[in-house]
Amino acid sequence: MAKIKLNFDELSPLEQEWFLTETRCDKCNEADLGIVDPVYYREDGKEFIEGKCKKCGAVQITEIVVQKLKQ
Ligand SMILES: [Zn+2]
């Protein structure tokens, strides 16, 4: 299934902040480290945010499982 790239800038500022900070890095084995260079995409009906750990630079992929925040 191909990745469908979505526009990260279309997320609300709150969602953007949440996705950029509420990440877990398996390599650092720590939560809430944050990511840089976020890529927002849909694959196989699910949405993901991919980015690099701010601390070690490893690529982290976070599935968006929570309901999107309402305005
Ligand atoms: Zn890390």
Short mmCIF file of N, CA, C and O in Angstrom, two decimals, residues 6-71:
data_model
loop_
_atom_site.label_atom_id
_atom_site.label_comp_id
_atom_site.label_asym_id
_atom_site.label_seq_id
_atom_site.Cartn_x
_atom_site.Cartn_y
_atom_site.Cartn_z
N LEU A 6 0.29 13.63 3.48
CA LEU A 6 -0.68 14.65 3.89
C LEU A 6 0.09 15.90 4.30
O LEU A 6 1.30 15.85 4.52
N ASN A 7 -0.63 16.99 4.41
CA ASN A 7 0.02 18.26 4.74
C ASN A 7 0.03 18.51 6.24
O ASN A 7 -1.00 18.80 6.83
N PHE A 8 1.19 18.41 6.81
CA PHE A 8 1.32 18.60 8.26
C PHE A 8 0.83 19.98 8.69
O PHE A 8 0.28 20.15 9.77
N ASP A 9 1.02 20.95 7.80
CA ASP A 9 0.62 22.32 8.13
C ASP A 9 -0.89 22.48 8.24
O ASP A 9 -1.39 23.49 8.74
N GLU A 10 -1.64 21.49 7.73
CA GLU A 10 -3.09 21.58 7.83
C GLU A 10 -3.63 21.15 9.19
O GLU A 10 -4.79 21.36 9.50
N LEU A 11 -2.78 20.54 9.98
CA LEU A 11 -3.19 20.21 11.35
C LEU A 11 -3.26 21.49 12.16
O LEU A 11 -2.56 22.46 11.86
N SER A 12 -4.06 21.49 13.17
CA SER A 12 -4.16 22.68 14.02
C SER A 12 -2.86 22.85 14.80
O SER A 12 -2.13 21.88 15.02
N PRO A 13 -2.55 24.07 15.23
CA PRO A 13 -1.32 24.30 16.01
C PRO A 13 -1.23 23.37 17.22
O PRO A 13 -0.14 22.88 17.54
N LEU A 14 -2.36 23.12 17.85
CA LEU A 14 -2.37 22.22 19.02
C LEU A 14 -1.95 20.81 18.64
O LEU A 14 -1.17 20.16 19.31
N GLU A 15 -2.52 20.34 17.53
CA GLU A 15 -2.17 18.98 17.07
C GLU A 15 -0.70 18.92 16.66
O GLU A 15 0.00 17.96 16.98
N GLN A 16 -0.26 19.96 15.98
CA GLN A 16 1.15 19.98 15.56
C GLN A 16 2.06 19.90 16.76
O GLN A 16 3.02 19.14 16.79
N GLU A 17 1.74 20.70 17.77
CA GLU A 17 2.58 20.72 18.96
C GLU A 17 2.56 19.35 19.64
O GLU A 17 3.58 18.83 20.06
N TRP A 18 1.35 18.77 19.70
CA TRP A 18 1.21 17.46 20.35
C TRP A 18 2.05 16.42 19.63
O TRP A 18 2.81 15.67 20.24
N PHE A 19 1.94 16.39 18.31
CA PHE A 19 2.66 15.36 17.56
C PHE A 19 4.17 15.58 17.57
O PHE A 19 4.94 14.65 17.40
N LEU A 20 4.59 16.82 17.75
CA LEU A 20 6.02 17.11 17.75
C LEU A 20 6.67 16.85 19.11
O LEU A 20 7.88 16.76 19.21
N THR A 21 5.84 16.75 20.13
CA THR A 21 6.42 16.59 21.47
C THR A 21 6.06 15.27 22.15
O THR A 21 6.85 14.74 22.92
N GLU A 22 4.86 14.76 21.86
CA GLU A 22 4.40 13.55 22.55
C GLU A 22 4.85 12.30 21.79
O GLU A 22 4.04 11.50 21.34
N THR A 23 6.14 12.15 21.63
CA THR A 23 6.65 10.99 20.91
C THR A 23 7.51 10.15 21.84
O THR A 23 8.03 10.64 22.84
N ARG A 24 7.66 8.92 21.45
CA ARG A 24 8.51 8.04 22.22
C ARG A 24 9.61 7.53 21.31
O ARG A 24 9.37 7.13 20.18
N CYS A 25 10.84 7.56 21.80
CA CYS A 25 11.95 7.06 21.01
C CYS A 25 12.39 5.71 21.55
O CYS A 25 12.78 5.59 22.72
N ASP A 26 12.30 4.68 20.70
CA ASP A 26 12.69 3.34 21.13
C ASP A 26 14.19 3.22 21.35
O ASP A 26 14.66 2.45 22.17
N LYS A 27 14.93 4.01 20.59
CA LYS A 27 16.38 3.94 20.69
C LYS A 27 16.87 4.57 22.00
O LYS A 27 17.70 4.02 22.70
N CYS A 28 16.30 5.75 22.31
CA CYS A 28 16.66 6.40 23.58
C CYS A 28 15.93 5.74 24.75
O CYS A 28 16.33 5.91 25.89
N ASN A 29 14.85 5.03 24.43
CA ASN A 29 14.00 4.42 25.46
C ASN A 29 13.46 5.48 26.41
O ASN A 29 13.43 5.29 27.62
N GLU A 30 13.05 6.59 25.83
CA GLU A 30 12.47 7.67 26.62
C GLU A 30 11.25 8.21 25.88
O GLU A 30 11.17 8.13 24.65
N ALA A 31 10.33 8.77 26.65
CA ALA A 31 9.13 9.36 26.07
C ALA A 31 9.27 10.88 26.01
O ALA A 31 10.11 11.47 26.68
N ASP A 32 8.42 11.48 25.20
CA ASP A 32 8.30 12.93 25.13
C ASP A 32 9.60 13.65 24.77
O ASP A 32 9.86 14.75 25.25
N LEU A 33 10.39 13.03 23.94
CA LEU A 33 11.62 13.69 23.52
C LEU A 33 11.35 14.69 22.41
O LEU A 33 12.03 15.71 22.29
N GLY A 34 10.36 14.38 21.61
CA GLY A 34 10.05 15.27 20.49
C GLY A 34 10.75 14.84 19.22
O GLY A 34 11.72 14.09 19.23
N ILE A 35 10.22 15.32 18.09
CA ILE A 35 10.79 14.99 16.79
C ILE A 35 10.97 16.27 15.97
O ILE A 35 10.35 17.29 16.24
N VAL A 36 11.82 16.14 14.97
CA VAL A 36 11.99 17.22 13.99
C VAL A 36 11.72 16.65 12.61
O VAL A 36 11.64 15.42 12.43
N ASP A 37 11.56 17.53 11.63
CA ASP A 37 11.27 17.13 10.25
C ASP A 37 10.05 16.20 10.15
O ASP A 37 10.14 15.10 9.59
N PRO A 38 8.91 16.60 10.69
CA PRO A 38 7.74 15.72 10.68
C PRO A 38 7.19 15.49 9.27
O PRO A 38 7.18 16.41 8.44
N VAL A 39 6.80 14.26 9.03
CA VAL A 39 6.12 13.91 7.79
C VAL A 39 4.80 13.25 8.19
O VAL A 39 4.79 12.30 8.98
N TYR A 40 3.73 13.76 7.65
CA TYR A 40 2.40 13.29 8.00
C TYR A 40 1.86 12.53 6.81
O TYR A 40 1.84 13.06 5.69
N TYR A 41 1.47 11.27 7.00
CA TYR A 41 0.99 10.50 5.86
C TYR A 41 -0.04 9.46 6.26
O TYR A 41 -0.18 9.12 7.43
N ARG A 42 -0.74 8.98 5.26
CA ARG A 42 -1.74 7.94 5.46
C ARG A 42 -1.28 6.70 4.71
O ARG A 42 -0.82 6.78 3.57
N GLU A 43 -1.40 5.56 5.36
CA GLU A 43 -1.02 4.31 4.72
C GLU A 43 -1.97 3.23 5.21
O GLU A 43 -2.15 3.07 6.42
N ASP A 44 -2.57 2.51 4.27
CA ASP A 44 -3.46 1.41 4.63
C ASP A 44 -4.59 1.87 5.56
O ASP A 44 -4.97 1.17 6.49
N GLY A 45 -5.09 3.08 5.31
CA GLY A 45 -6.22 3.60 6.08
C GLY A 45 -5.88 4.16 7.45
O GLY A 45 -6.75 4.60 8.18
N LYS A 46 -4.60 4.13 7.79
CA LYS A 46 -4.17 4.67 9.08
C LYS A 46 -3.29 5.89 8.83
O LYS A 46 -2.65 6.00 7.79
N GLU A 47 -3.25 6.76 9.83
CA GLU A 47 -2.42 7.96 9.69
C GLU A 47 -1.22 7.89 10.62
O GLU A 47 -1.32 7.38 11.74
N PHE A 48 -0.14 8.39 10.12
CA PHE A 48 1.12 8.33 10.88
C PHE A 48 1.85 9.66 10.82
O PHE A 48 1.69 10.42 9.86
N ILE A 49 2.64 9.89 11.82
CA ILE A 49 3.60 10.99 11.81
C ILE A 49 4.98 10.36 11.92
O ILE A 49 5.25 9.57 12.81
N GLU A 50 5.82 10.72 10.96
CA GLU A 50 7.18 10.21 10.98
C GLU A 50 8.12 11.40 11.18
O GLU A 50 7.92 12.45 10.60
N GLY A 51 9.11 11.21 12.01
CA GLY A 51 10.06 12.30 12.24
C GLY A 51 11.30 11.76 12.90
O GLY A 51 11.38 10.59 13.26
N LYS A 52 12.27 12.64 13.07
CA LYS A 52 13.53 12.21 13.67
C LYS A 52 13.59 12.66 15.12
O LYS A 52 13.26 13.79 15.46
N CYS A 53 14.03 11.74 15.96
CA CYS A 53 14.18 12.02 17.39
C CYS A 53 15.10 13.22 17.58
O CYS A 53 16.18 13.28 16.98
N LYS A 54 14.67 14.15 18.41
CA LYS A 54 15.48 15.35 18.65
C LYS A 54 16.80 15.03 19.32
O LYS A 54 17.77 15.76 19.20
N LYS A 55 16.81 13.93 20.05
CA LYS A 55 18.01 13.59 20.82
C LYS A 55 19.02 12.78 20.02
O LYS A 55 20.20 13.11 19.97
N CYS A 56 18.55 11.70 19.37
CA CYS A 56 19.50 10.81 18.70
C CYS A 56 19.37 10.81 17.18
O CYS A 56 20.23 10.26 16.49
N GLY A 57 18.29 11.40 16.66
CA GLY A 57 18.14 11.48 15.21
C GLY A 57 17.54 10.25 14.57
O GLY A 57 17.36 10.21 13.35
N ALA A 58 17.22 9.22 15.35
CA ALA A 58 16.60 8.01 14.80
C ALA A 58 15.18 8.33 14.32
O ALA A 58 14.48 9.13 14.92
N VAL A 59 14.79 7.69 13.22
CA VAL A 59 13.45 7.93 12.68
C VAL A 59 12.41 7.24 13.55
O VAL A 59 12.53 6.05 13.86
N GLN A 60 11.42 8.00 13.97
CA GLN A 60 10.33 7.49 14.78
C GLN A 60 9.04 7.59 13.99
O GLN A 60 8.78 8.60 13.37
N ILE A 61 8.26 6.52 14.01
CA ILE A 61 6.97 6.55 13.35
C ILE A 61 5.89 6.37 14.40
O ILE A 61 5.90 5.40 15.15
N THR A 62 4.99 7.33 14.47
CA THR A 62 3.92 7.29 15.46
C THR A 62 2.58 7.15 14.75
O THR A 62 2.24 7.97 13.89
N GLU A 63 1.85 6.10 15.09
CA GLU A 63 0.52 5.96 14.52
C GLU A 63 -0.43 6.86 15.28
O GLU A 63 -0.39 6.94 16.51
N ILE A 64 -1.28 7.54 14.54
CA ILE A 64 -2.26 8.40 15.18
C ILE A 64 -3.46 7.55 15.53
O ILE A 64 -4.25 7.19 14.67
N VAL A 65 -3.56 7.18 16.79
CA VAL A 65 -4.63 6.29 17.22
C VAL A 65 -5.74 7.05 17.96
O VAL A 65 -6.84 6.58 18.07
N VAL A 66 -5.39 8.21 18.45
CA VAL A 66 -6.40 8.98 19.17
C VAL A 66 -7.25 9.75 18.17
O VAL A 66 -6.81 10.06 17.07
N GLN A 67 -8.44 10.04 18.57
CA GLN A 67 -9.31 10.87 17.76
C GLN A 67 -8.68 12.24 17.66
O GLN A 67 -8.13 12.73 18.62
N LYS A 68 -8.76 12.81 16.49
CA LYS A 68 -8.20 14.14 16.33
C LYS A 68 -8.87 15.11 17.29
O LYS A 68 -10.07 15.04 17.52
N LEU A 69 -8.06 16.01 17.79
CA LEU A 69 -8.59 17.01 18.72
C LEU A 69 -9.60 17.88 18.02
O LEU A 69 -9.41 18.27 16.88
N LYS A 70 -10.65 18.18 18.73
CA LYS A 70 -11.67 19.06 18.16
C LYS A 70 -11.34 20.50 18.52
O LYS A 70 -10.75 20.77 19.56
N GLN A 71 -11.73 21.37 17.64
CA GLN A 71 -11.45 22.80 17.88
C GLN A 71 -12.22 23.27 19.10
O GLN A 71 -13.37 22.95 19.25
#
